[in-house]
Amino acid sequence: MKIVVIGGGAAGASFAARMRRLNDAAEITILEKTEETSIASCGLPYYIGDVINERGNMQVASPALFKNLFNIEIKLNTTAIKIDSKNKVVISANGEEFPYDKLVLASGAKPFIPEIKGMENLPTFVVKHLADADKIKSFIASNNPQNAVVIGGGFIGVEVAENICHLGIKTSLVEMSSQVLPPLDEDMVCQIHSEMKENGINLHLSDSLVEINSEGAVLNSGKKIKADMIILAIGVRPETEIAKNAGIKLTDRGSIITNQYMQTNFPDIYACGDNVAVTDFVSGSLAMIALAGPANRQGRLIADHIAENSPYPYTGTQGSGIVKVFSLTAAFTGNNEKQLQRNGIKYEKMMIIANSHAGYYPDASALSLKVLYDKKGKILGAQAIGHDGIDKRIDVIATIMRLGGSVADLRDAELCYAPPYSGAKDPINLIGMAIENARQGLVKPYFGTDFDNMLVLDVRPKAMYDKEHINGAINIPAAQIRQRLVELPKDKTIMIHCVKGYTSYVVARILSQNGFKNILSYAGGWTQYKNLSKK
């Protein structure tokens, strides 16, 4: 069997290695248009910032390893330009022909580079390949730039901005939308904005680059940012021109359409990685979700299907991701509010502020955890931000989602507990219990910053209230609430807040059982209000 793979990145390399382990006789050839295979692309920002200071560590597996251990031929600097599906041949730019019985398209995605006036006026870079990172590092070492502008606020843009900043370069980030990190909701990402600003990143949101001159970047708003270098991290587009020309079906956005076994409309041609359209695990719609984990799993799946080794279907991509932003970590899985609204999916939400581990054990820190769910209790998405334990919380929720669990399973999840690692009630359990309270009608959470026509009841200690409080709020400390119920009107909506959200829930229950009808409890309390007020 002759197998040709176009692309030596995560998906292609994962497929080839698995295929060899299942079939030692197959003739496997990888066509890679660059000089790189199995590069740790997600580590490029940290290589630029010298966090990863050994270039060799950026290559997961060398061509020599593929040849010597796996007997896989890698053709570097070989660009596939045509697929002859009738004769089952791939033709390269130099005219070489590669016949196949099975073809795997793992060409990935390419950086989107819009036409920008004056790009020749300043050194302008992208971050996709190791060679790109080498160019950036070389420029910094040789020219000692003082100012850099990063265009784009996705994963790569945020990570590159942080790492450039760590090098002592004054860094600005420009993002066309109103926020960085699109998978996060605005009520969560505000913490990321604050963290970036506090660490010296100049954020320019709801703005875009329109021109580059010798002095720096000119934005659509008219702002001018001094720069010695520009890094474009605007996003990627699927690299599928060769597939299109071969008659392979694509989405309107250019991603390859496959069935559940990653086969295209030509059964002997498969596709995997950033160039394919995946089924969104939550909405069921087709989406382009460029993540290394799914790409690797898709490659393995194709190998099992070709080898007829208990083949199994690809069951969709959740979009689970995580990103470090200075001292904060943000993680997410499933859909956010914007995605749910766009797909017409009705949802409820809950947000809590909890400790990363037992509060009485040293160095506990606050984390924000948000869960989106429907009326039947199906989990639609989750997001978390904090300093510690963020990955494990979202990983737990992602696993429960994947296994078809519900919000009740958050409440019931039996998780590891010892004071250095969690509380007896983990934040996962706490948000499950909070959702249960809301679904049972025991409390109505409130998430906004508009308090018109409400009485804001601050139940924190008086000292906290005196230091700062919401305009117009009255203060009745929680311990005094039963004795002072007569001070509260029963004909008005009362929005209660405490420090993090638990005490306001307790007070809400007291009021609800003493004749008060319109009671709201602020989700996340004063802590979340302060987060929101910074955005």
Short mmCIF file of C-alpha atoms in Angstrom, two decimals:
data_model
loop_
_atom_site.label_atom_id
_atom_site.label_comp_id
_atom_site.label_asym_id
_atom_site.label_seq_id
_atom_site.Cartn_x
_atom_site.Cartn_y
_atom_site.Cartn_z
CA MET A 1 0.00 0.00 0.00
CA LYS A 2 1.33 3.43 -0.98
CA ILE A 3 0.31 6.29 1.29
CA VAL A 4 1.12 9.93 0.62
CA VAL A 5 0.70 12.62 3.27
CA ILE A 6 0.65 16.29 2.31
CA GLY A 7 1.91 18.21 5.34
CA GLY A 8 4.33 17.23 8.10
CA GLY A 9 2.75 19.08 10.99
CA ALA A 10 0.88 17.70 13.99
CA ALA A 11 -1.90 15.94 12.08
CA GLY A 12 0.25 14.52 9.28
CA ALA A 13 3.03 13.31 11.55
CA SER A 14 0.55 11.81 14.02
CA PHE A 15 -1.13 9.90 11.20
CA ALA A 16 2.13 8.65 9.71
CA ALA A 17 3.57 7.38 13.00
CA ARG A 18 0.34 5.60 13.94
CA MET A 19 0.00 4.15 10.45
CA ARG A 20 3.49 2.69 10.63
CA ARG A 21 2.78 1.09 14.01
CA LEU A 22 -0.28 -0.57 12.49
CA ASN A 23 1.24 -1.53 9.13
CA ASP A 24 4.99 -2.03 8.84
CA ALA A 25 4.81 -2.85 5.13
CA ALA A 26 3.05 0.29 3.86
CA GLU A 27 5.11 2.76 1.84
CA ILE A 28 4.56 6.09 3.58
CA THR A 29 5.79 9.39 2.17
CA ILE A 30 5.28 12.84 3.69
CA LEU A 31 5.49 15.87 1.40
CA GLU A 32 6.39 18.99 3.40
CA LYS A 33 6.78 22.32 1.61
CA THR A 34 9.01 23.83 4.32
CA GLU A 35 12.21 22.63 5.95
CA GLU A 36 10.30 21.76 9.12
CA THR A 37 8.42 18.72 10.40
CA SER A 38 6.85 18.05 13.78
CA ILE A 39 7.58 21.53 15.08
CA ALA A 40 6.10 22.50 18.47
CA SER A 41 4.16 25.38 16.90
CA CYS A 42 2.32 26.22 20.11
CA GLY A 43 5.67 26.90 21.75
CA LEU A 44 6.83 29.48 19.21
CA PRO A 45 5.88 32.55 21.31
CA TYR A 46 7.90 31.15 24.24
CA TYR A 47 10.84 30.42 21.96
CA ILE A 48 10.70 34.04 20.78
CA GLY A 49 10.68 35.20 24.40
CA ASP A 50 13.61 32.94 25.37
CA VAL A 51 11.47 30.98 27.84
CA ILE A 52 12.40 28.04 25.61
CA ASN A 53 16.03 28.83 24.88
CA GLU A 54 17.14 25.69 23.04
CA ARG A 55 16.11 25.67 19.38
CA GLY A 56 16.42 21.88 19.26
CA ASN A 57 13.64 21.58 21.83
CA MET A 58 11.20 23.03 19.30
CA GLN A 59 11.41 19.95 17.06
CA VAL A 60 9.30 17.12 18.43
CA ALA A 61 10.59 14.55 15.92
CA SER A 62 13.29 14.97 13.28
CA PRO A 63 13.19 13.65 9.70
CA ALA A 64 16.02 11.29 10.70
CA LEU A 65 13.88 9.83 13.48
CA PHE A 66 11.00 9.29 11.07
CA LYS A 67 13.32 7.56 8.64
CA ASN A 68 15.34 5.45 11.07
CA LEU A 69 12.66 4.44 13.57
CA PHE A 70 9.48 4.54 11.48
CA ASN A 71 10.86 4.02 7.95
CA ILE A 72 8.84 7.01 6.77
CA GLU A 73 10.22 9.09 3.92
CA ILE A 74 9.94 12.84 4.43
CA LYS A 75 10.41 15.05 1.37
CA LEU A 76 11.28 18.52 2.69
CA ASN A 77 10.96 21.65 0.54
CA THR A 78 8.48 19.73 -1.60
CA THR A 79 5.32 21.59 -2.49
CA ALA A 80 2.39 19.52 -3.72
CA ILE A 81 0.61 21.49 -6.43
CA LYS A 82 -1.83 19.02 -7.97
CA ILE A 83 -3.87 15.96 -7.05
CA ASP A 84 -4.84 13.70 -9.96
CA SER A 85 -7.61 11.77 -8.20
CA LYS A 86 -8.42 9.71 -11.31
CA ASN A 87 -4.91 8.30 -11.61
CA LYS A 88 -4.18 8.62 -7.89
CA VAL A 89 -1.06 10.72 -8.22
CA VAL A 90 0.20 13.80 -6.39
CA ILE A 91 2.39 16.12 -8.45
CA SER A 92 4.94 18.43 -6.82
CA ALA A 93 6.17 21.84 -7.96
CA ASN A 94 9.31 20.30 -9.48
CA GLY A 95 7.25 17.86 -11.53
CA GLU A 96 7.90 14.79 -9.40
CA GLU A 97 4.99 12.36 -9.18
CA PHE A 98 3.94 10.46 -6.07
CA PRO A 99 1.40 7.68 -6.71
CA TYR A 100 -0.89 6.74 -3.84
CA ASP A 101 -3.46 4.22 -2.75
CA LYS A 102 -4.46 6.45 0.16
CA LEU A 103 -3.86 10.20 0.40
CA VAL A 104 -3.99 12.25 3.59
CA LEU A 105 -4.32 16.02 3.35
CA ALA A 106 -2.75 17.58 6.43
CA SER A 107 -1.71 20.88 4.86
CA GLY A 108 -2.88 22.92 7.84
CA ALA A 109 -3.54 26.62 7.70
CA LYS A 110 -1.59 29.69 6.66
CA PRO A 111 -1.40 33.12 8.32
CA PHE A 112 -3.87 35.66 7.03
CA ILE A 113 -1.96 38.68 5.75
CA PRO A 114 -4.24 41.47 4.53
CA GLU A 115 -3.12 44.16 2.13
CA ILE A 116 -1.77 46.92 4.33
CA LYS A 117 -0.39 50.16 2.94
CA GLY A 118 3.31 50.67 3.62
CA MET A 119 4.28 47.17 4.74
CA GLU A 120 7.69 47.75 3.19
CA ASN A 121 8.42 50.60 5.61
CA LEU A 122 9.05 48.46 8.71
CA PRO A 123 10.16 44.90 9.40
CA THR A 124 6.90 42.92 9.49
CA PHE A 125 6.67 39.32 10.71
CA VAL A 126 4.21 36.45 11.12
CA VAL A 127 4.44 33.56 13.58
CA LYS A 128 3.63 30.22 11.96
CA HIS A 129 6.86 28.30 11.43
CA LEU A 130 10.08 27.94 13.36
CA ALA A 131 11.78 29.91 10.60
CA ASP A 132 9.41 32.82 11.35
CA ALA A 133 10.42 32.77 15.01
CA ASP A 134 14.09 32.60 14.00
CA LYS A 135 13.66 35.77 11.92
CA ILE A 136 12.05 37.61 14.84
CA LYS A 137 14.74 36.52 17.28
CA SER A 138 17.50 37.47 14.83
CA PHE A 139 15.98 40.90 14.23
CA ILE A 140 15.68 41.58 17.96
CA ALA A 141 19.26 40.45 18.63
CA SER A 142 20.68 42.55 15.79
CA ASN A 143 18.58 45.70 16.04
CA ASN A 144 17.65 46.06 19.71
CA PRO A 145 14.12 47.34 18.95
CA GLN A 146 12.50 49.53 21.61
CA ASN A 147 8.89 49.34 20.43
CA ALA A 148 6.83 46.52 18.93
CA VAL A 149 3.24 46.34 17.73
CA VAL A 150 1.34 43.05 17.62
CA ILE A 151 -1.74 42.95 15.39
CA GLY A 152 -4.33 40.44 16.56
CA GLY A 153 -5.60 39.38 19.98
CA GLY A 154 -6.02 35.64 19.57
CA PHE A 155 -3.89 32.98 21.24
CA ILE A 156 -0.74 33.71 19.28
CA GLY A 157 -1.11 37.49 19.43
CA VAL A 158 -1.56 37.55 23.21
CA GLU A 159 1.25 35.06 23.85
CA VAL A 160 3.65 36.84 21.49
CA ALA A 161 2.83 40.22 23.06
CA GLU A 162 3.58 38.85 26.53
CA ASN A 163 6.87 37.32 25.45
CA ILE A 164 8.02 40.38 23.51
CA CYS A 165 7.18 42.45 26.60
CA HIS A 166 9.29 40.08 28.74
CA LEU A 167 12.25 40.93 26.53
CA GLY A 168 12.02 44.56 27.66
CA ILE A 169 10.44 45.84 24.46
CA LYS A 170 7.58 48.31 24.83
CA THR A 171 4.68 46.38 23.35
CA SER A 172 1.29 47.40 21.97
CA LEU A 173 -1.46 45.04 20.86
CA VAL A 174 -4.14 46.05 18.35
CA GLU A 175 -7.37 44.05 18.08
CA MET A 176 -10.30 44.83 15.79
CA SER A 177 -12.95 43.50 18.17
CA SER A 178 -13.76 44.81 21.62
CA GLN A 179 -11.75 42.09 23.37
CA VAL A 180 -8.81 39.73 23.10
CA LEU A 181 -9.18 35.93 23.24
CA PRO A 182 -12.52 35.46 21.42
CA PRO A 183 -13.43 32.16 23.17
CA LEU A 184 -13.92 34.08 26.43
CA ASP A 185 -17.03 36.10 27.23
CA GLU A 186 -16.68 39.80 27.95
CA ASP A 187 -17.52 39.34 31.64
CA MET A 188 -14.52 37.01 31.95
CA VAL A 189 -11.95 38.49 29.58
CA CYS A 190 -11.99 41.83 31.43
CA GLN A 191 -9.56 40.25 33.91
CA ILE A 192 -7.19 39.45 31.05
CA HIS A 193 -7.35 43.03 29.80
CA SER A 194 -6.44 44.32 33.25
CA GLU A 195 -3.59 41.85 33.60
CA MET A 196 -2.11 42.84 30.25
CA LYS A 197 -2.33 46.55 31.00
CA GLU A 198 -0.85 46.14 34.47
CA ASN A 199 2.13 44.34 32.92
CA GLY A 200 2.84 47.07 30.41
CA ILE A 201 0.95 46.00 27.29
CA ASN A 202 -0.75 48.94 25.57
CA LEU A 203 -4.12 47.60 24.41
CA HIS A 204 -5.89 49.15 21.44
CA LEU A 205 -9.26 47.41 21.17
CA SER A 206 -12.00 48.01 18.59
CA ASP A 207 -9.31 49.31 16.27
CA SER A 208 -7.30 48.06 13.31
CA LEU A 209 -4.09 48.62 11.40
CA VAL A 210 -4.53 50.62 8.18
CA GLU A 211 -1.01 51.77 7.38
CA ILE A 212 2.63 51.22 8.30
CA ASN A 213 5.06 54.09 7.94
CA SER A 214 8.68 54.51 8.94
CA GLU A 215 7.60 55.68 12.41
CA GLY A 216 5.23 52.87 13.22
CA ALA A 217 1.60 51.80 12.92
CA VAL A 218 -1.34 54.00 11.90
CA LEU A 219 -4.70 52.78 13.16
CA ASN A 220 -8.19 53.18 11.78
CA SER A 221 -9.02 55.47 14.70
CA GLY A 222 -6.23 57.82 13.64
CA LYS A 223 -3.94 56.80 16.49
CA LYS A 224 -0.26 56.44 15.67
CA ILE A 225 1.84 53.90 17.56
CA LYS A 226 5.60 54.14 17.50
CA ALA A 227 7.14 50.86 16.36
CA ASP A 228 10.41 49.34 15.24
CA MET A 229 8.75 46.07 14.25
CA ILE A 230 5.27 44.76 13.47
CA ILE A 231 4.06 41.21 14.17
CA LEU A 232 0.91 40.09 12.37
CA ALA A 233 -1.19 37.56 14.28
CA ILE A 234 -4.52 38.30 12.67
CA GLY A 235 -5.56 34.70 12.23
CA VAL A 236 -5.23 31.80 9.81
CA ARG A 237 -6.98 30.48 6.72
CA PRO A 238 -7.16 26.80 5.71
CA GLU A 239 -4.55 25.85 3.13
CA THR A 240 -6.83 24.02 0.73
CA GLU A 241 -6.21 25.37 -2.77
CA ILE A 242 -4.88 22.03 -3.97
CA ALA A 243 -7.95 20.29 -2.55
CA LYS A 244 -10.31 22.76 -4.23
CA ASN A 245 -8.64 22.26 -7.60
CA ALA A 246 -8.97 18.50 -7.20
CA GLY A 247 -12.74 18.74 -6.76
CA ILE A 248 -12.74 18.07 -3.05
CA LYS A 249 -15.74 19.65 -1.34
CA LEU A 250 -15.07 22.70 0.84
CA THR A 251 -17.12 24.94 3.09
CA ASP A 252 -17.76 28.57 2.15
CA ARG A 253 -14.75 29.49 4.28
CA GLY A 254 -12.49 27.06 2.45
CA SER A 255 -12.26 24.21 4.96
CA ILE A 256 -12.35 20.63 3.73
CA ILE A 257 -15.59 18.75 4.38
CA THR A 258 -15.19 15.17 5.59
CA ASN A 259 -17.37 12.43 6.97
CA GLN A 260 -17.06 11.07 10.50
CA TYR A 261 -14.01 9.01 9.47
CA MET A 262 -12.27 12.09 8.02
CA GLN A 263 -12.84 10.95 4.43
CA THR A 264 -13.48 13.57 1.78
CA ASN A 265 -15.93 13.08 -1.08
CA PHE A 266 -13.15 10.90 -2.57
CA PRO A 267 -13.09 7.84 -0.26
CA ASP A 268 -9.34 7.27 -0.68
CA ILE A 269 -8.53 10.89 0.20
CA TYR A 270 -8.65 11.84 3.87
CA ALA A 271 -8.09 15.20 5.58
CA CYS A 272 -7.16 16.19 9.10
CA GLY A 273 -5.93 19.14 11.14
CA ASP A 274 -6.40 22.86 10.68
CA ASN A 275 -7.56 22.53 7.08
CA VAL A 276 -10.77 20.60 7.88
CA ALA A 277 -14.22 21.65 8.96
CA VAL A 278 -15.12 19.91 12.20
CA THR A 279 -18.48 19.38 13.83
CA ASP A 280 -18.90 21.70 16.80
CA PHE A 281 -19.55 19.36 19.73
CA VAL A 282 -22.17 21.68 21.23
CA SER A 283 -24.08 23.18 18.29
CA GLY A 284 -23.57 20.43 15.73
CA SER A 285 -22.66 23.01 13.08
CA LEU A 286 -19.52 22.95 10.95
CA ALA A 287 -16.68 25.08 12.28
CA MET A 288 -12.98 25.73 11.82
CA ILE A 289 -11.29 25.10 15.18
CA ALA A 290 -7.51 25.08 14.86
CA LEU A 291 -6.19 23.16 17.87
CA ALA A 292 -3.28 20.74 18.18
CA GLY A 293 -5.10 18.15 20.30
CA PRO A 294 -7.94 17.50 17.84
CA ALA A 295 -5.47 17.53 14.92
CA ASN A 296 -3.40 14.76 16.51
CA ARG A 297 -6.46 12.67 17.31
CA GLN A 298 -7.80 13.06 13.77
CA GLY A 299 -4.52 11.81 12.33
CA ARG A 300 -4.59 8.75 14.58
CA LEU A 301 -8.23 8.08 13.70
CA ILE A 302 -7.46 8.06 9.96
CA ALA A 303 -4.67 5.54 10.47
CA ASP A 304 -7.00 3.22 12.35
CA HIS A 305 -9.61 3.56 9.60
CA ILE A 306 -7.17 2.82 6.77
CA ALA A 307 -5.68 -0.11 8.67
CA GLU A 308 -9.16 -1.36 9.59
CA ASN A 309 -8.01 -1.43 13.20
CA SER A 310 -11.32 -1.13 15.05
CA PRO A 311 -12.13 2.13 13.24
CA TYR A 312 -14.11 4.67 15.17
CA PRO A 313 -15.78 7.98 14.24
CA TYR A 314 -14.65 11.50 15.08
CA THR A 315 -17.27 12.84 17.46
CA GLY A 316 -16.69 16.58 17.15
CA THR A 317 -14.48 19.26 18.60
CA GLN A 318 -15.32 21.01 21.87
CA GLY A 319 -12.80 23.80 21.43
CA SER A 320 -11.09 23.21 24.77
CA GLY A 321 -8.18 25.59 25.19
CA ILE A 322 -5.93 27.27 27.70
CA VAL A 323 -3.63 30.28 27.63
CA LYS A 324 -1.13 31.86 30.00
CA VAL A 325 -1.30 35.66 30.28
CA PHE A 326 1.46 36.82 32.64
CA SER A 327 0.43 35.53 36.08
CA LEU A 328 -3.11 34.58 35.01
CA THR A 329 -4.38 31.48 33.26
CA ALA A 330 -7.56 31.39 31.20
CA ALA A 331 -9.18 28.17 30.02
CA PHE A 332 -12.41 27.28 28.27
CA THR A 333 -14.38 24.49 26.66
CA GLY A 334 -17.53 24.31 24.58
CA ASN A 335 -19.40 27.39 23.38
CA ASN A 336 -19.42 30.90 24.80
CA GLU A 337 -22.43 33.19 24.94
CA LYS A 338 -21.80 34.76 21.53
CA GLN A 339 -21.60 31.36 19.85
CA LEU A 340 -24.78 30.15 21.52
CA GLN A 341 -26.63 33.31 20.53
CA ARG A 342 -25.36 33.03 16.95
CA ASN A 343 -26.61 29.44 16.74
CA GLY A 344 -29.94 30.25 18.34
CA ILE A 345 -29.32 28.02 21.36
CA LYS A 346 -31.13 29.11 24.52
CA TYR A 347 -29.04 28.97 27.65
CA GLU A 348 -28.71 29.83 31.32
CA LYS A 349 -25.50 30.77 33.08
CA MET A 350 -23.81 30.72 36.46
CA MET A 351 -20.59 32.28 37.66
CA ILE A 352 -18.81 31.91 40.98
CA ILE A 353 -15.64 33.18 42.62
CA ALA A 354 -13.95 30.42 44.62
CA ASN A 355 -10.59 29.60 46.16
CA SER A 356 -8.08 27.54 44.22
CA HIS A 357 -7.56 25.42 47.34
CA ALA A 358 -8.60 25.47 50.99
CA GLY A 359 -8.65 29.06 52.21
CA TYR A 360 -6.89 28.25 55.46
CA TYR A 361 -3.92 26.73 53.62
CA PRO A 362 -1.27 29.26 52.50
CA ASP A 363 -1.38 30.93 49.09
CA ALA A 364 -4.96 30.19 48.17
CA SER A 365 -6.03 32.47 45.31
CA ALA A 366 -9.37 33.41 43.84
CA LEU A 367 -10.54 31.88 40.58
CA SER A 368 -13.54 32.80 38.45
CA LEU A 369 -15.56 29.91 37.04
CA LYS A 370 -18.47 30.27 34.62
CA VAL A 371 -20.74 27.56 33.23
CA LEU A 372 -23.33 27.84 30.45
CA TYR A 373 -26.12 25.25 30.35
CA ASP A 374 -29.62 24.70 29.01
CA LYS A 375 -32.90 24.15 30.82
CA LYS A 376 -32.45 20.39 30.72
CA GLY A 377 -29.10 20.70 32.49
CA LYS A 378 -26.89 19.98 29.50
CA ILE A 379 -23.53 21.73 29.83
CA LEU A 380 -22.90 23.98 26.83
CA GLY A 381 -19.63 25.60 27.80
CA ALA A 382 -17.37 26.70 30.62
CA GLN A 383 -14.65 29.27 31.25
CA ALA A 384 -12.24 29.82 34.13
CA ILE A 385 -9.64 32.44 34.98
CA GLY A 386 -7.22 32.60 37.88
CA HIS A 387 -3.71 31.94 39.11
CA ASP A 388 -3.85 28.28 40.06
CA GLY A 389 -5.82 25.13 39.27
CA ILE A 390 -7.54 26.54 36.20
CA ASP A 391 -6.59 23.72 33.87
CA LYS A 392 -7.92 20.94 36.07
CA ARG A 393 -11.30 22.63 36.57
CA ILE A 394 -11.91 23.09 32.85
CA ASP A 395 -10.49 19.64 32.08
CA VAL A 396 -13.00 18.10 34.50
CA ILE A 397 -15.91 19.98 32.93
CA ALA A 398 -14.70 19.17 29.40
CA THR A 399 -14.60 15.47 30.31
CA ILE A 400 -18.07 15.54 31.84
CA MET A 401 -19.36 17.26 28.69
CA ARG A 402 -17.67 14.71 26.42
CA LEU A 403 -19.27 11.85 28.36
CA GLY A 404 -22.73 13.39 28.13
CA GLY A 405 -22.91 14.49 31.76
CA SER A 406 -25.09 17.28 33.09
CA VAL A 407 -24.82 20.09 35.62
CA ALA A 408 -25.87 17.59 38.28
CA ASP A 409 -22.60 15.78 37.62
CA LEU A 410 -20.72 18.94 38.54
CA ARG A 411 -22.41 18.85 41.91
CA ASP A 412 -21.70 15.15 42.37
CA ALA A 413 -18.18 14.93 40.93
CA GLU A 414 -15.92 13.15 43.41
CA LEU A 415 -12.61 14.97 43.08
CA CYS A 416 -9.31 14.78 44.91
CA TYR A 417 -9.17 16.83 48.11
CA ALA A 418 -6.38 17.89 50.40
CA PRO A 419 -5.90 21.46 51.65
CA PRO A 420 -2.98 22.29 49.31
CA TYR A 421 -5.01 21.29 46.24
CA SER A 422 -8.69 22.04 46.73
CA GLY A 423 -11.48 22.48 49.24
CA ALA A 424 -13.75 19.74 50.50
CA LYS A 425 -16.20 21.29 48.07
CA ASP A 426 -14.19 21.87 44.92
CA PRO A 427 -15.13 24.86 42.74
CA ILE A 428 -16.57 22.27 40.34
CA ASN A 429 -18.94 21.09 43.09
CA LEU A 430 -19.71 24.65 44.19
CA ILE A 431 -20.80 25.82 40.77
CA GLY A 432 -22.88 22.65 40.36
CA MET A 433 -24.61 23.44 43.65
CA ALA A 434 -25.10 27.08 42.65
CA ILE A 435 -26.71 25.98 39.38
CA GLU A 436 -28.92 23.56 41.29
CA ASN A 437 -30.07 26.38 43.59
CA ALA A 438 -30.96 28.52 40.59
CA ARG A 439 -32.79 25.70 38.81
CA GLN A 440 -34.79 24.98 41.97
CA GLY A 441 -35.81 28.62 42.20
CA LEU A 442 -33.98 29.16 45.48
CA VAL A 443 -32.07 32.13 44.09
CA LYS A 444 -31.99 34.38 41.03
CA PRO A 445 -28.43 35.30 40.05
CA TYR A 446 -27.62 38.74 38.66
CA PHE A 447 -24.70 39.40 36.31
CA GLY A 448 -24.87 43.00 35.12
CA THR A 449 -23.74 46.46 36.16
CA ASP A 450 -27.05 48.26 35.59
CA PHE A 451 -28.84 48.76 38.89
CA ASP A 452 -31.61 51.11 37.78
CA ASN A 453 -34.92 50.55 39.59
CA MET A 454 -33.19 48.30 42.12
CA LEU A 455 -32.26 48.67 45.72
CA VAL A 456 -28.62 47.59 46.01
CA LEU A 457 -28.08 45.88 49.35
CA ASP A 458 -24.42 45.57 50.31
CA VAL A 459 -24.10 42.89 53.01
CA ARG A 460 -20.34 43.11 53.45
CA PRO A 461 -18.86 44.32 56.76
CA LYS A 462 -19.24 48.09 57.28
CA ALA A 463 -15.49 48.68 56.95
CA MET A 464 -15.52 47.26 53.44
CA TYR A 465 -18.58 49.31 52.51
CA ASP A 466 -17.01 52.50 53.87
CA LYS A 467 -13.87 51.90 51.80
CA GLU A 468 -15.75 51.60 48.49
CA HIS A 469 -19.21 50.65 47.35
CA ILE A 470 -21.69 50.86 44.50
CA ASN A 471 -23.26 54.29 44.24
CA GLY A 472 -26.60 54.35 46.01
CA ALA A 473 -26.09 51.04 47.79
CA ILE A 474 -27.19 50.68 51.39
CA ASN A 475 -25.20 48.62 53.86
CA ILE A 476 -26.64 46.07 56.23
CA PRO A 477 -23.95 43.53 57.23
CA ALA A 478 -25.16 39.96 56.80
CA ALA A 479 -24.97 39.19 60.52
CA GLN A 480 -27.50 41.99 61.21
CA ILE A 481 -29.96 41.24 58.44
CA ARG A 482 -32.62 39.42 60.47
CA GLN A 483 -32.80 42.25 63.01
CA ARG A 484 -33.07 44.94 60.30
CA LEU A 485 -35.54 43.46 57.83
CA VAL A 486 -37.96 46.29 58.57
CA GLU A 487 -35.55 48.71 56.88
CA LEU A 488 -36.06 47.02 53.51
CA PRO A 489 -38.99 47.63 51.12
CA LYS A 490 -41.02 44.64 49.99
CA ASP A 491 -42.33 46.34 46.87
CA LYS A 492 -38.97 46.83 45.16
CA THR A 493 -36.39 44.60 43.51
CA ILE A 494 -33.48 44.10 45.90
CA MET A 495 -30.10 43.18 44.44
CA ILE A 496 -27.84 41.76 47.15
CA HIS A 497 -24.09 41.54 46.93
CA CYS A 498 -21.30 40.39 49.23
CA VAL A 499 -17.59 39.82 48.54
CA LYS A 500 -17.74 36.70 46.34
CA GLY A 501 -21.39 35.67 46.08
CA TYR A 502 -22.04 33.07 48.78
CA THR A 503 -23.16 35.34 51.62
CA SER A 504 -25.51 37.24 49.32
CA TYR A 505 -27.15 33.90 48.48
CA VAL A 506 -27.63 33.19 52.21
CA VAL A 507 -29.17 36.63 52.71
CA ALA A 508 -31.36 36.15 49.64
CA ARG A 509 -32.74 32.98 51.20
CA ILE A 510 -33.47 34.84 54.45
CA LEU A 511 -35.34 37.58 52.63
CA SER A 512 -37.24 35.15 50.38
CA GLN A 513 -38.54 33.31 53.43
CA ASN A 514 -39.61 36.53 55.12
CA GLY A 515 -42.01 37.84 52.51
CA PHE A 516 -39.66 39.53 50.05
CA LYS A 517 -40.49 38.56 46.45
CA ASN A 518 -38.09 40.25 44.02
CA ILE A 519 -34.64 39.23 45.22
CA LEU A 520 -31.47 38.98 43.15
CA SER A 521 -28.04 37.76 44.26
CA TYR A 522 -24.97 39.17 42.51
CA ALA A 523 -22.99 36.30 40.95
CA GLY A 524 -19.37 36.72 41.97
CA GLY A 525 -20.18 39.56 44.34
CA TRP A 526 -18.07 42.68 44.73
CA THR A 527 -15.06 40.82 43.30
CA GLN A 528 -16.80 40.30 39.95
CA TYR A 529 -18.28 43.80 39.98
CA LYS A 530 -14.76 45.21 40.28
CA ASN A 531 -13.60 43.00 37.44
CA LEU A 532 -16.41 44.27 35.24
CA SER A 533 -15.90 47.90 36.18
CA LYS A 534 -12.31 47.72 34.87
CA LYS A 535 -13.30 46.81 31.33
#
